[in-house]
Coordinates of C-alpha atoms in Angstrom, one line a residue:
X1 CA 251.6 60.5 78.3
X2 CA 249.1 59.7 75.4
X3 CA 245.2 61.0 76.1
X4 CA 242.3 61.2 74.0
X5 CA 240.6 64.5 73.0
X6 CA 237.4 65.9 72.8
X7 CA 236.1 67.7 70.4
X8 CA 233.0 69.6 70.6
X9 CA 231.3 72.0 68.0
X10 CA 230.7 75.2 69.6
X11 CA 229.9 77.8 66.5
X12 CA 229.1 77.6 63.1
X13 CA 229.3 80.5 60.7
X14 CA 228.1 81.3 57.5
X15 CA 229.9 83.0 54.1
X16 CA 226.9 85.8 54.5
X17 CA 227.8 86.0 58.6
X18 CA 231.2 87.2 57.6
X19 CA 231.0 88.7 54.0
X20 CA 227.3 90.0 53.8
X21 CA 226.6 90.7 49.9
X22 CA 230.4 91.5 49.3
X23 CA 231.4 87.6 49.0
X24 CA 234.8 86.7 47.6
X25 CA 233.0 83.8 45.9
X26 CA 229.5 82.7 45.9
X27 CA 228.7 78.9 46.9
X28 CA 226.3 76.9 45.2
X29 CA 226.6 74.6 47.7
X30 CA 225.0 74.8 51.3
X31 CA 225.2 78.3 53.5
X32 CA 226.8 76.8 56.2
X33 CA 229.2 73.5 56.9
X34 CA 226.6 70.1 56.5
X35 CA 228.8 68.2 57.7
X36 CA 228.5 69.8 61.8
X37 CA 225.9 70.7 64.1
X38 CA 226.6 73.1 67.2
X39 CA 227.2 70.5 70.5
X40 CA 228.4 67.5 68.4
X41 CA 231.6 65.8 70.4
X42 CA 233.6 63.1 68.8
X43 CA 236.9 61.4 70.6
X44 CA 240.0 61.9 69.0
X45 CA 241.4 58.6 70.2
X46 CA 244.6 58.3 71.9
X47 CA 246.7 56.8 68.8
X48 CA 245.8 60.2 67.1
X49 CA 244.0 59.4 64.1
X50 CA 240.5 61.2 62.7
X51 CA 237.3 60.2 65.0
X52 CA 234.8 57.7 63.2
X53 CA 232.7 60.3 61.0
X54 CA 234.7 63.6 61.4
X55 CA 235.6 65.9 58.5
X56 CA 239.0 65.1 57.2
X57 CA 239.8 68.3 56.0
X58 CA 238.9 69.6 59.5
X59 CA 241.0 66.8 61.0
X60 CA 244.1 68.3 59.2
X61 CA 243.8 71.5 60.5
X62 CA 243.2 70.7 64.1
X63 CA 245.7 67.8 64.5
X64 CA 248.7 69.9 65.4
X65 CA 246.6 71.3 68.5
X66 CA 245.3 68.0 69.0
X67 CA 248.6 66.3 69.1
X68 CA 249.8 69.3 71.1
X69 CA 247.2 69.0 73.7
X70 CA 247.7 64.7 73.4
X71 CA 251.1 64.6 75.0
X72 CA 250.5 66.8 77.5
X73 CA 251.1 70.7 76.2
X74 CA 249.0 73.3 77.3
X75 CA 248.2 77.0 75.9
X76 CA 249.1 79.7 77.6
X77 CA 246.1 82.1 76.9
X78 CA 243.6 79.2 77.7
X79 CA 242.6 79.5 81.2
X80 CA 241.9 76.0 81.0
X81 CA 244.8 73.9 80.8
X82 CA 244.1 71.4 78.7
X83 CA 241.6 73.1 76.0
X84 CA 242.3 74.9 73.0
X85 CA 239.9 76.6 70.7
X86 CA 240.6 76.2 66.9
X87 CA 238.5 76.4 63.5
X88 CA 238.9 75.1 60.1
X89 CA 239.7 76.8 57.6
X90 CA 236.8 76.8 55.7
X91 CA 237.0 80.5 54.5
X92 CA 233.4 80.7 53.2
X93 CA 231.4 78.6 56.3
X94 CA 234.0 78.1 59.0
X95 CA 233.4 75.4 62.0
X96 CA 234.7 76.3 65.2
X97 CA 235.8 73.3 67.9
X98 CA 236.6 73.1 71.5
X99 CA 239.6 70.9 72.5
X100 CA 239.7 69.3 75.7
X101 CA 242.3 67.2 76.8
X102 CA 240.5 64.3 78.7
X103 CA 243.4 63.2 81.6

C-alpha cells in the first residue's frame, strides 16, 4: 500500500526564539525560514518524491517519516495513527511539519 502525505506547517521558530542574544552564529539572512508560512500543506505524492515548491533540504529530512508513514507504518507515541510530527533541521530558524497519512 502506497498513499500520499500531507504536510502541513504548524510552527515556525526563530534563532532569537531559541538562543536569545547568546546565538551560536548570527544570520545575515532572514530571522525566520522564508521559504514557509504557518498552515501551508503540500502533498507528498504517492511515488515519494518532493511536492511541487517544497524545500529540498526539508524534504531530506522528513522523507524517512514520510516513507515510513507511505507504506503503511505508524508511531507509537502518536495518538493518531497515521501522523507524525517532524522538523528540519535548520538549527538557527527551524520549520516544524505535521504528517498525515491520507488513506
Amino acid at each position: 500500500m502506497r498513499s500520499k502525505i500531507k504536510i502541513t506547517v504548524i510552527k515556525k521558530l526563530s534563532a532569537t526564539e531559541l538562543y536569545g542574544d547568546e546565538q551560536p552564529c548570527h544570520w545575515v539572512i532572514e530571522e525566520t525560514c522564508p521559504k514557509f508560512e504557518v498552515g501551508d500543506v503540500y502533498i507528498a505524492p504517492e511515488d515519494g518524491s518532493c511536492p511541487s515548491g517544497f524545500c529540498a533540504w526539508a524534504f531530506a529530512d522528513l522523507h524517512r517519516d514520510i516513507t515510513h508513514l507511505r507504506f503503511g507504518g505508524d508511531y507509537p507515541m502518536c495518538k493518531e495513527t497515521g501522523t507524525a510530527v517532524q522538523c528540519c533541521t535548520d538549527g538557527m530558524r527551524p520549520v516544524f511539519f505535521k504528517l498525515e497519512r491520507m488513506d
